């Protein structure tokens, strides 16, 4: 069995980052709320206590049950986790005289301490806290300090329980990955055996045991997640997987035909359904972005249901749910975890379908999904595609959606994206696209006055879409693309470039 690590999450903004860093060490890790009862501690070789926006000295302290963990499993407590151990095991935590955020340097490291093996004094760490540990808990010794934080790290005597005030998971902690490795590999004795190939092998066997000879239906979107999920399932159950790829009329130019052909060349049992007219009819006259999303979702459900009903004796619905979707559906205040993404990429499915759900990627992060896809031999072009919103161009056309507006935006988008590829800029951008604004502007073409549409080009860099920066594309590139769009797309006379980051803006405009 795969050796596992458990993170007890207290609501830190960095919790997912801890998991990603551990996965980079080829060690499997899972995240649960600090108060969850949905895990068996005997299945984990080590436990990490996360940070939190809360204070251990506040009115609503987050109390984990550590009776089966502390002294029995190796523990690494980070920030709030460290303060919790200090405050409730004989020490004292109080408000710091100076709030310490950002870079700091270790001024003291205890000699012969396994957690800091190979880490030298003055190593940079990242702090993010307003409380500080005033007195250490009983039966502990200090193992690290910074210039401003005396008790930056401590260890309990006679047990592998370590606590640190800084965040080893952020890039700014220069030796953070080494510290995590020291804890997990050297102290907890966990094997670094979780790889893409091992995941594929284990997952295929589990899918075969779980599904047997049952039939499975999967809605393909053309994106990375659903594609990798489909190939994994195809490897496990072959032709018992029935894929449905719906053209909602809001995809990129020629995308339906090209992606469908790719799926068919991959040997997937896939049916393409052109429902463009049905979606455009459902969107007629709707301008509000949320109403548009609901109309698109409701129509997809109807189309998917119609097609699924034609497949006899289907028992399973497969989804490309990934770990961030699972984590974000869990509340540290005790809210329930949703096993199925409430939107199913578009919205809930009809109850009468009564399908069991299978989600082969639900424990993977986005970058891991791409690595799994590479292990499965999926074309790099499919794996490297930019993210694309589920409602497609429907939320990139501000205002009401018509067939004419879709065609304009498809042509603009194609010129922009193909230009990025031609200039070898495509892989420097995390996501790119164009927006059609609900305004006209005055222009001059051929000595004549024009009054036509304005389009916005958007290109951002990001790792997970939670934050994003606009990409500083070369002026010559933007000049070339602007000229091409205005000269070749009838109905557009002005092109602008969006230079806002997320936050405060969002990646999409609706």
Short mmCIF file of C-alpha atoms in Angstrom, two decimals:
data_model
loop_
_atom_site.label_atom_id
_atom_site.label_comp_id
_atom_site.label_asym_id
_atom_site.label_seq_id
_atom_site.Cartn_x
_atom_site.Cartn_y
_atom_site.Cartn_z
CA UNK A 1 0.00 0.00 0.00
CA UNK A 2 1.05 3.58 -0.69
CA UNK A 3 2.47 5.29 2.41
CA UNK A 4 0.47 8.41 3.19
CA UNK A 5 0.77 11.72 5.03
CA UNK A 6 -2.16 13.62 6.56
CA UNK A 7 -2.60 17.40 6.72
CA UNK A 8 -5.04 18.65 9.34
CA UNK A 9 -6.21 21.94 7.87
CA UNK A 10 -7.03 24.94 10.07
CA UNK A 11 -7.96 27.12 7.09
CA UNK A 12 -4.55 28.39 6.01
CA UNK A 13 -4.17 30.03 2.62
CA UNK A 14 -1.04 27.91 2.22
CA UNK A 15 -2.51 24.45 2.95
CA UNK A 16 -2.73 23.39 -0.69
CA UNK A 17 0.85 24.59 -1.12
CA UNK A 18 2.00 22.24 1.66
CA UNK A 19 0.41 19.34 -0.18
CA UNK A 20 1.96 20.35 -3.49
CA UNK A 21 5.45 20.56 -1.95
CA UNK A 22 5.06 17.13 -0.37
CA UNK A 23 3.80 15.63 -3.64
CA UNK A 24 6.92 17.07 -5.33
CA UNK A 25 8.91 14.78 -3.03
CA UNK A 26 7.03 11.80 -4.53
CA UNK A 27 5.15 11.32 -1.28
CA UNK A 28 1.36 10.96 -1.21
CA UNK A 29 -0.52 13.37 1.06
CA UNK A 30 -4.17 14.13 1.77
CA UNK A 31 -5.93 17.14 3.33
CA UNK A 32 -8.79 16.99 5.83
CA UNK A 33 -10.33 19.70 8.04
CA UNK A 34 -8.88 19.68 11.56
CA UNK A 35 -12.24 18.43 12.93
CA UNK A 36 -13.00 15.83 10.27
CA UNK A 37 -13.92 12.28 11.17
CA UNK A 38 -13.60 11.02 7.61
CA UNK A 39 -10.13 9.53 7.93
CA UNK A 40 -8.52 6.61 9.76
CA UNK A 41 -5.33 7.81 11.43
CA UNK A 42 -3.81 4.33 11.29
CA UNK A 43 -3.53 4.75 7.50
CA UNK A 44 -1.06 7.65 7.81
CA UNK A 45 2.62 7.57 8.69
CA UNK A 46 2.92 11.26 9.62
CA UNK A 47 0.76 14.30 10.30
CA UNK A 48 1.20 17.99 9.41
CA UNK A 49 -0.76 20.67 11.28
CA UNK A 50 -1.37 23.68 9.02
CA UNK A 51 -1.45 27.39 9.67
CA UNK A 52 -4.67 29.36 10.13
CA UNK A 53 -6.13 32.87 9.98
CA UNK A 54 -7.41 32.21 13.52
CA UNK A 55 -5.62 32.82 16.82
CA UNK A 56 -5.12 30.30 19.63
CA UNK A 57 -5.78 33.17 22.04
CA UNK A 58 -9.06 34.15 20.42
CA UNK A 59 -12.63 33.33 21.44
CA UNK A 60 -13.13 30.61 18.83
CA UNK A 61 -10.07 28.36 19.02
CA UNK A 62 -9.88 25.49 16.52
CA UNK A 63 -9.27 22.40 18.68
CA UNK A 64 -8.08 19.24 16.90
CA UNK A 65 -8.31 15.84 18.56
CA UNK A 66 -4.66 14.77 18.87
CA UNK A 67 -5.17 11.90 21.33
CA UNK A 68 -4.37 9.26 18.71
CA UNK A 69 -1.69 11.36 17.01
CA UNK A 70 0.63 13.21 19.39
CA UNK A 71 3.40 10.95 20.62
CA UNK A 72 2.15 8.16 18.38
CA UNK A 73 2.80 9.62 14.89
CA UNK A 74 5.50 12.05 13.74
CA UNK A 75 4.02 15.57 13.72
CA UNK A 76 5.17 18.74 11.98
CA UNK A 77 3.17 21.72 13.27
CA UNK A 78 3.35 24.88 11.19
CA UNK A 79 2.46 28.42 12.39
CA UNK A 80 -1.01 28.05 14.01
CA UNK A 81 -0.23 24.36 14.55
CA UNK A 82 2.95 25.31 16.43
CA UNK A 83 1.13 27.94 18.48
CA UNK A 84 -1.62 25.45 19.31
CA UNK A 85 0.89 22.92 20.65
CA UNK A 86 2.61 25.65 22.64
CA UNK A 87 -0.53 27.18 24.13
CA UNK A 88 -2.31 23.96 25.11
CA UNK A 89 0.62 21.81 26.23
CA UNK A 90 2.07 24.00 28.96
CA UNK A 91 3.44 27.02 27.09
CA UNK A 92 2.17 30.52 26.41
CA UNK A 93 1.19 32.39 23.25
CA UNK A 94 0.49 36.11 23.06
CA UNK A 95 0.32 39.05 20.71
CA UNK A 96 3.66 39.92 19.17
CA UNK A 97 5.01 43.43 19.76
CA UNK A 98 5.72 43.61 16.04
CA UNK A 99 3.73 41.74 13.44
CA UNK A 100 6.14 39.59 11.48
CA UNK A 101 5.23 39.06 7.84
CA UNK A 102 7.51 38.20 4.98
CA UNK A 103 11.18 37.28 4.83
CA UNK A 104 13.23 36.53 7.93
CA UNK A 105 16.51 34.71 8.57
CA UNK A 106 17.31 31.93 11.00
CA UNK A 107 19.72 33.24 13.62
CA UNK A 108 19.90 30.02 15.63
CA UNK A 109 19.58 26.33 14.72
CA UNK A 110 20.06 23.64 17.35
CA UNK A 111 22.99 21.35 16.66
CA UNK A 112 22.36 17.74 15.67
CA UNK A 113 18.66 18.42 15.06
CA UNK A 114 17.20 16.07 12.43
CA UNK A 115 14.60 18.56 11.18
CA UNK A 116 17.25 21.15 10.22
CA UNK A 117 19.84 18.70 8.85
CA UNK A 118 21.76 20.43 6.03
CA UNK A 119 20.17 23.83 6.77
CA UNK A 120 22.57 26.55 7.82
CA UNK A 121 22.25 29.62 10.02
CA UNK A 122 21.00 32.72 8.20
CA UNK A 123 18.83 30.59 5.90
CA UNK A 124 15.83 32.62 4.72
CA UNK A 125 12.34 31.67 5.94
CA UNK A 126 8.86 33.13 5.40
CA UNK A 127 6.82 34.39 8.35
CA UNK A 128 3.11 35.22 8.41
CA UNK A 129 1.72 35.74 11.93
CA UNK A 130 0.75 38.33 14.53
CA UNK A 131 0.92 36.04 17.61
CA UNK A 132 4.17 34.72 19.01
CA UNK A 133 5.20 31.86 21.29
CA UNK A 134 6.26 33.53 24.55
CA UNK A 135 6.97 30.40 26.62
CA UNK A 136 7.67 26.94 25.26
CA UNK A 137 5.43 24.06 26.33
CA UNK A 138 6.67 21.61 28.95
CA UNK A 139 9.14 18.87 27.97
CA UNK A 140 10.36 20.69 24.87
CA UNK A 141 13.52 22.36 23.69
CA UNK A 142 14.07 25.25 21.32
CA UNK A 143 15.49 24.22 17.92
CA UNK A 144 15.31 27.49 15.92
CA UNK A 145 15.16 31.28 16.27
CA UNK A 146 15.13 34.34 14.04
CA UNK A 147 16.28 37.82 14.98
CA UNK A 148 12.73 38.78 15.96
CA UNK A 149 11.22 35.43 17.00
CA UNK A 150 12.98 33.66 19.84
CA UNK A 151 10.91 30.47 19.66
CA UNK A 152 10.75 29.95 15.89
CA UNK A 153 10.97 26.17 16.31
CA UNK A 154 10.79 23.58 19.10
CA UNK A 155 10.66 19.82 19.61
CA UNK A 156 8.96 17.71 22.25
CA UNK A 157 11.27 15.44 24.22
CA UNK A 158 11.12 11.71 23.52
CA UNK A 159 8.71 12.01 20.60
CA UNK A 160 8.90 13.06 16.94
CA UNK A 161 6.73 16.13 17.40
CA UNK A 162 8.23 19.24 15.79
CA UNK A 163 6.81 22.77 15.62
CA UNK A 164 7.94 25.73 13.53
CA UNK A 165 6.61 29.28 13.41
CA UNK A 166 7.56 29.87 9.74
CA UNK A 167 6.16 28.40 6.51
CA UNK A 168 8.46 25.84 4.81
CA UNK A 169 5.95 25.35 1.98
CA UNK A 170 6.36 28.79 0.36
CA UNK A 171 9.11 29.40 -2.18
CA UNK A 172 10.55 32.24 -0.10
CA UNK A 173 11.71 29.73 2.53
CA UNK A 174 14.85 28.76 0.66
CA UNK A 175 15.39 25.42 2.41
CA UNK A 176 11.71 24.63 2.94
CA UNK A 177 11.67 21.61 0.67
CA UNK A 178 14.74 20.18 2.41
CA UNK A 179 13.07 20.67 5.80
CA UNK A 180 9.96 18.83 4.62
CA UNK A 181 12.13 16.05 3.24
CA UNK A 182 14.03 15.81 6.53
CA UNK A 183 10.75 15.42 8.40
CA UNK A 184 9.04 13.00 6.04
CA UNK A 185 11.94 10.87 4.80
CA UNK A 186 14.52 10.98 7.59
CA UNK A 187 12.26 11.29 10.64
CA UNK A 188 9.00 9.61 9.54
CA UNK A 189 10.82 7.08 7.29
CA UNK A 190 8.39 7.48 4.40
CA UNK A 191 9.38 6.04 1.03
CA UNK A 192 9.43 8.41 -1.95
CA UNK A 193 7.49 6.05 -4.17
CA UNK A 194 4.46 8.02 -5.34
CA UNK A 195 5.07 8.62 -9.07
CA UNK A 196 2.96 9.12 -12.18
CA UNK A 197 3.52 5.53 -13.28
CA UNK A 198 2.62 4.15 -9.86
CA UNK A 199 -0.55 6.28 -9.82
CA UNK A 200 -1.62 5.01 -13.25
CA UNK A 201 -0.99 1.38 -12.31
CA UNK A 202 -2.82 1.61 -8.97
CA UNK A 203 -5.73 3.67 -10.35
CA UNK A 204 -6.37 1.34 -13.29
CA UNK A 205 -6.53 -1.67 -10.94
CA UNK A 206 -8.84 0.18 -8.54
CA UNK A 207 -11.14 1.24 -11.39
CA UNK A 208 -11.34 -2.32 -12.68
CA UNK A 209 -12.22 -3.63 -9.23
CA UNK A 210 -14.74 -0.85 -8.59
CA UNK A 211 -16.55 -0.82 -11.94
CA UNK A 212 -16.24 -4.42 -13.11
CA UNK A 213 -18.23 -4.93 -16.32
CA UNK A 214 -20.53 -1.95 -15.74
CA UNK A 215 -20.96 0.83 -18.30
CA UNK A 216 -19.69 4.35 -17.60
CA UNK A 217 -20.68 7.64 -19.26
CA UNK A 218 -18.36 10.66 -19.31
CA UNK A 219 -18.92 14.16 -20.64
CA UNK A 220 -15.76 15.30 -22.43
CA UNK A 221 -15.04 19.03 -22.58
CA UNK A 222 -11.83 19.06 -24.59
CA UNK A 223 -9.93 20.14 -21.47
CA UNK A 224 -7.03 18.41 -19.76
CA UNK A 225 -8.95 17.00 -16.78
CA UNK A 226 -11.76 15.23 -18.63
CA UNK A 227 -9.31 13.98 -21.28
CA UNK A 228 -6.95 12.38 -18.76
CA UNK A 229 -9.90 10.90 -16.86
CA UNK A 230 -11.22 9.40 -20.10
CA UNK A 231 -7.89 7.81 -21.04
CA UNK A 232 -7.47 6.32 -17.54
CA UNK A 233 -10.96 4.83 -17.70
CA UNK A 234 -10.41 3.60 -21.25
CA UNK A 235 -7.25 1.83 -20.05
CA UNK A 236 -9.27 0.21 -17.26
CA UNK A 237 -12.59 -0.70 -18.90
CA UNK A 238 -12.16 -0.10 -22.66
CA UNK A 239 -15.36 0.07 -24.69
CA UNK A 240 -17.55 0.06 -21.58
CA UNK A 241 -16.66 3.76 -21.39
CA UNK A 242 -19.05 5.94 -23.38
CA UNK A 243 -17.81 9.51 -23.94
CA UNK A 244 -20.06 12.36 -25.02
CA UNK A 245 -18.52 15.53 -26.46
CA UNK A 246 -21.09 18.31 -26.79
CA UNK A 247 -20.66 21.29 -29.09
CA UNK A 248 -22.50 24.09 -27.35
CA UNK A 249 -21.73 26.54 -30.14
CA UNK A 250 -19.52 28.50 -27.76
CA UNK A 251 -16.22 26.70 -28.34
CA UNK A 252 -13.20 28.19 -30.06
CA UNK A 253 -13.11 28.30 -33.85
CA UNK A 254 -13.14 24.80 -35.40
CA UNK A 255 -12.45 23.31 -31.95
CA UNK A 256 -15.31 20.83 -31.99
CA UNK A 257 -14.14 19.12 -35.17
CA UNK A 258 -10.43 19.16 -34.36
CA UNK A 259 -10.77 17.92 -30.75
CA UNK A 260 -13.33 15.27 -31.71
CA UNK A 261 -10.94 13.98 -34.36
CA UNK A 262 -8.14 13.85 -31.77
CA UNK A 263 -10.32 11.84 -29.39
CA UNK A 264 -11.27 9.42 -32.15
CA UNK A 265 -7.62 9.01 -33.17
CA UNK A 266 -6.83 8.17 -29.55
CA UNK A 267 -9.23 5.24 -29.79
CA UNK A 268 -11.79 6.62 -27.32
CA UNK A 269 -15.40 5.50 -27.65
CA UNK A 270 -16.71 9.03 -28.18
CA UNK A 271 -19.84 10.53 -29.73
CA UNK A 272 -19.88 14.12 -30.89
CA UNK A 273 -23.15 16.00 -30.47
CA UNK A 274 -23.71 19.31 -32.25
CA UNK A 275 -26.21 21.19 -30.09
CA UNK A 276 -25.18 24.73 -31.09
CA UNK A 277 -28.66 25.86 -32.14
CA UNK A 278 -30.16 24.54 -28.91
CA UNK A 279 -27.73 26.51 -26.75
CA UNK A 280 -28.04 29.73 -28.74
CA UNK A 281 -31.82 29.48 -28.53
CA UNK A 282 -31.59 29.06 -24.73
CA UNK A 283 -29.35 32.16 -24.51
CA UNK A 284 -31.52 34.40 -26.68
CA UNK A 285 -32.06 37.80 -25.07
CA UNK A 286 -30.14 36.99 -21.85
CA UNK A 287 -27.49 39.53 -20.78
CA UNK A 288 -26.94 38.82 -17.09
CA UNK A 289 -23.79 36.67 -16.72
CA UNK A 290 -25.21 34.43 -13.99
CA UNK A 291 -28.40 33.83 -15.96
CA UNK A 292 -26.27 32.97 -18.98
CA UNK A 293 -24.30 30.43 -16.94
CA UNK A 294 -27.52 28.86 -15.68
CA UNK A 295 -29.01 28.70 -19.17
CA UNK A 296 -25.86 27.04 -20.53
CA UNK A 297 -25.76 24.61 -17.60
CA UNK A 298 -29.43 23.71 -17.86
CA UNK A 299 -29.16 23.12 -21.59
CA UNK A 300 -26.08 20.94 -21.19
CA UNK A 301 -27.90 18.81 -18.62
CA UNK A 302 -30.78 18.31 -21.05
CA UNK A 303 -28.49 17.43 -23.97
CA UNK A 304 -26.31 15.13 -21.87
CA UNK A 305 -29.41 13.42 -20.44
CA UNK A 306 -30.86 12.85 -23.91
CA UNK A 307 -27.64 11.24 -25.09
CA UNK A 308 -27.03 9.20 -21.93
CA UNK A 309 -30.55 7.77 -22.09
CA UNK A 310 -29.65 6.20 -25.44
CA UNK A 311 -26.93 4.09 -23.77
CA UNK A 312 -28.59 1.11 -22.16
CA UNK A 313 -27.79 0.00 -18.59
CA UNK A 314 -25.30 2.73 -17.72
CA UNK A 315 -24.49 2.63 -14.00
CA UNK A 316 -21.66 5.16 -13.56
CA UNK A 317 -21.04 8.82 -14.28
CA UNK A 318 -17.33 9.67 -14.63
CA UNK A 319 -16.04 13.17 -13.92
CA UNK A 320 -12.74 14.99 -14.20
CA UNK A 321 -12.97 16.40 -10.66
CA UNK A 322 -9.51 17.30 -9.32
CA UNK A 323 -8.25 17.84 -5.77
CA UNK A 324 -8.70 21.65 -5.55
CA UNK A 325 -12.42 21.09 -6.31
CA UNK A 326 -12.63 18.59 -3.45
CA UNK A 327 -10.67 20.72 -0.99
CA UNK A 328 -12.63 23.88 -1.75
CA UNK A 329 -15.91 22.06 -1.07
CA UNK A 330 -14.80 21.31 2.50
CA UNK A 331 -15.30 23.85 5.28
CA UNK A 332 -13.04 23.94 8.33
CA UNK A 333 -16.07 25.06 10.30
CA UNK A 334 -17.64 21.67 9.80
CA UNK A 335 -19.53 22.04 6.54
CA UNK A 336 -20.04 18.87 4.55
CA UNK A 337 -17.72 17.82 1.76
CA UNK A 338 -19.39 17.50 -1.61
CA UNK A 339 -18.44 14.26 -3.32
CA UNK A 340 -19.65 15.54 -6.67
CA UNK A 341 -18.85 18.97 -8.04
CA UNK A 342 -22.17 20.72 -7.74
CA UNK A 343 -21.82 22.01 -11.28
CA UNK A 344 -20.65 18.78 -12.97
CA UNK A 345 -18.76 21.32 -15.05
CA UNK A 346 -22.19 22.82 -15.78
CA UNK A 347 -24.84 21.89 -13.24
CA UNK A 348 -26.45 19.04 -11.30
CA UNK A 349 -27.68 16.02 -13.23
CA UNK A 350 -31.31 14.87 -13.12
CA UNK A 351 -32.13 12.63 -10.17
CA UNK A 352 -33.81 10.04 -12.39
CA UNK A 353 -30.44 9.13 -13.90
CA UNK A 354 -29.42 7.63 -10.52
CA UNK A 355 -25.80 7.12 -11.54
CA UNK A 356 -22.96 6.31 -9.19
CA UNK A 357 -20.01 8.67 -9.52
CA UNK A 358 -16.41 7.75 -10.32
CA UNK A 359 -13.70 10.43 -10.18
CA UNK A 360 -10.26 8.97 -11.00
CA UNK A 361 -8.44 12.32 -10.65
CA UNK A 362 -10.08 13.61 -7.47
CA UNK A 363 -6.83 13.45 -5.46
CA UNK A 364 -4.62 15.19 -8.04
CA UNK A 365 -3.55 18.80 -8.53
CA UNK A 366 -3.62 20.34 -12.02
CA UNK A 367 0.11 19.98 -12.68
CA UNK A 368 -0.09 16.35 -11.55
CA UNK A 369 -2.95 15.69 -13.98
CA UNK A 370 -0.70 16.85 -16.81
CA UNK A 371 2.13 14.57 -15.61
CA UNK A 372 -0.29 11.63 -15.46
CA UNK A 373 -1.44 12.49 -18.98
CA UNK A 374 2.16 12.44 -20.16
CA UNK A 375 2.65 9.01 -18.56
CA UNK A 376 -0.45 7.82 -20.43
CA UNK A 377 1.02 9.02 -23.73
CA UNK A 378 -1.58 11.72 -24.38
CA UNK A 379 -0.60 14.19 -27.09
CA UNK A 380 1.35 17.15 -25.67
CA UNK A 381 -0.90 19.52 -27.65
CA UNK A 382 -3.97 18.35 -25.72
CA UNK A 383 -2.13 18.39 -22.39
CA UNK A 384 -0.69 21.84 -23.00
CA UNK A 385 -3.97 23.54 -23.89
CA UNK A 386 -4.82 26.67 -21.98
CA UNK A 387 -7.73 26.43 -19.51
CA UNK A 388 -11.04 27.36 -21.08
CA UNK A 389 -14.21 28.30 -19.13
CA UNK A 390 -17.03 25.76 -19.02
CA UNK A 391 -19.58 28.25 -20.44
CA UNK A 392 -17.07 28.98 -23.22
CA UNK A 393 -17.40 32.17 -25.22
CA UNK A 394 -20.80 32.73 -23.62
CA UNK A 395 -19.08 34.56 -20.74
CA UNK A 396 -16.55 36.26 -23.01
CA UNK A 397 -19.32 37.98 -24.94
CA UNK A 398 -20.50 40.68 -22.57
CA UNK A 399 -24.23 41.21 -22.92
CA UNK A 400 -26.55 39.02 -24.96
CA UNK A 401 -25.17 36.19 -27.10
CA UNK A 402 -25.97 35.82 -30.79
CA UNK A 403 -24.59 33.63 -33.57
CA UNK A 404 -23.04 36.70 -35.24
CA UNK A 405 -21.24 37.76 -32.04
CA UNK A 406 -19.94 34.22 -31.50
CA UNK A 407 -18.49 34.17 -35.03
CA UNK A 408 -16.81 37.54 -34.50
CA UNK A 409 -15.23 36.43 -31.22
CA UNK A 410 -14.19 33.03 -32.60
CA UNK A 411 -12.29 34.76 -35.41
CA UNK A 412 -10.68 37.27 -33.05
CA UNK A 413 -9.71 34.54 -30.59
CA UNK A 414 -8.23 32.37 -33.34
CA UNK A 415 -6.01 35.19 -34.60
CA UNK A 416 -4.82 35.92 -31.04
CA UNK A 417 -4.13 32.32 -29.96
CA UNK A 418 -2.56 31.30 -33.29
CA UNK A 419 -0.40 34.40 -33.07
CA UNK A 420 0.84 33.36 -29.63
CA UNK A 421 1.81 29.99 -31.06
CA UNK A 422 3.51 31.52 -34.09
CA UNK A 423 5.58 33.84 -31.88
CA UNK A 424 6.42 30.96 -29.47
CA UNK A 425 4.60 32.78 -26.68
CA UNK A 426 1.77 30.27 -26.12
CA UNK A 427 3.55 28.29 -23.40
CA UNK A 428 4.68 31.47 -21.63
CA UNK A 429 1.00 32.22 -21.01
CA UNK A 430 -1.21 30.29 -18.59
CA UNK A 431 -4.48 31.42 -20.20
CA UNK A 432 -5.29 33.66 -23.13
CA UNK A 433 -8.49 34.72 -24.80
CA UNK A 434 -10.53 37.58 -26.17
CA UNK A 435 -13.64 39.38 -24.91
CA UNK A 436 -16.30 41.10 -27.01
CA UNK A 437 -17.59 44.28 -25.36
CA UNK A 438 -21.21 45.46 -25.63
CA UNK A 439 -20.12 48.85 -26.97
CA UNK A 440 -19.29 50.31 -30.36
CA UNK A 441 -16.57 52.84 -31.04
CA UNK A 442 -15.99 55.34 -33.80
CA UNK A 443 -13.25 54.51 -36.29
CA UNK A 444 -12.03 55.40 -39.78
CA UNK A 445 -11.54 52.76 -42.48
CA UNK A 446 -10.93 53.65 -46.12
CA UNK A 447 -11.63 57.32 -45.42
CA UNK A 448 -15.06 56.33 -44.13
CA UNK A 449 -16.45 56.60 -40.63
CA UNK A 450 -17.10 53.29 -38.88
CA UNK A 451 -19.02 52.51 -35.71
CA UNK A 452 -18.11 48.96 -34.78
CA UNK A 453 -17.25 46.53 -31.98
CA UNK A 454 -14.44 46.73 -29.42
CA UNK A 455 -12.55 43.55 -28.45
CA UNK A 456 -10.26 43.00 -25.47
CA UNK A 457 -7.25 40.70 -25.51
CA UNK A 458 -6.35 39.02 -22.20
CA UNK A 459 -3.25 36.95 -21.36
CA UNK A 460 -2.27 35.98 -17.82
CA UNK A 461 0.40 33.96 -16.03
CA UNK A 462 -0.59 31.79 -13.08
CA UNK A 463 -0.04 28.39 -11.48
CA UNK A 464 -3.55 27.53 -10.35
CA UNK A 465 -5.84 30.38 -11.40
CA UNK A 466 -6.33 31.59 -7.81
CA UNK A 467 -4.06 34.56 -8.49
CA UNK A 468 -2.81 35.79 -11.85
CA UNK A 469 -0.64 38.50 -13.39
CA UNK A 470 -1.10 40.00 -16.83
CA UNK A 471 1.60 39.00 -19.27
CA UNK A 472 3.81 41.73 -20.71
CA UNK A 473 3.51 40.66 -24.34
CA UNK A 474 5.87 42.34 -26.84
CA UNK A 475 4.55 45.55 -28.37
CA UNK A 476 5.39 44.32 -31.89
CA UNK A 477 3.32 41.20 -31.28
CA UNK A 478 0.34 43.21 -30.02
CA UNK A 479 0.68 45.58 -32.98
CA UNK A 480 0.67 42.69 -35.44
CA UNK A 481 -2.32 40.97 -33.80
CA UNK A 482 -4.31 44.20 -33.58
CA UNK A 483 -3.75 44.93 -37.28
CA UNK A 484 -4.70 41.37 -38.24
CA UNK A 485 -7.91 41.46 -36.22
CA UNK A 486 -9.07 44.83 -37.55
CA UNK A 487 -8.16 43.96 -41.15
CA UNK A 488 -9.68 40.46 -41.14
CA UNK A 489 -12.61 40.43 -38.72
CA UNK A 490 -15.57 42.33 -40.08
CA UNK A 491 -17.39 44.29 -37.39
CA UNK A 492 -14.34 45.14 -35.22
CA UNK A 493 -12.52 48.48 -35.40
CA UNK A 494 -10.77 48.67 -32.03
CA UNK A 495 -8.52 46.28 -30.03
CA UNK A 496 -7.41 46.87 -26.43
CA UNK A 497 -5.18 44.84 -24.08
CA UNK A 498 -6.20 44.09 -20.48
CA UNK A 499 -3.35 44.88 -18.01
CA UNK A 500 -5.18 44.12 -14.74
CA UNK A 501 -4.09 41.34 -12.38
CA UNK A 502 -6.12 38.96 -10.21
CA UNK A 503 -6.90 40.22 -7.63
CA UNK A 504 -8.44 42.78 -7.84
CA UNK A 505 -9.75 41.77 -11.28
CA UNK A 506 -10.73 38.26 -12.34
CA UNK A 507 -9.35 36.36 -15.32
CA UNK A 508 -12.67 36.27 -17.15
CA UNK A 509 -14.76 39.42 -17.51
CA UNK A 510 -18.03 37.70 -16.53
#
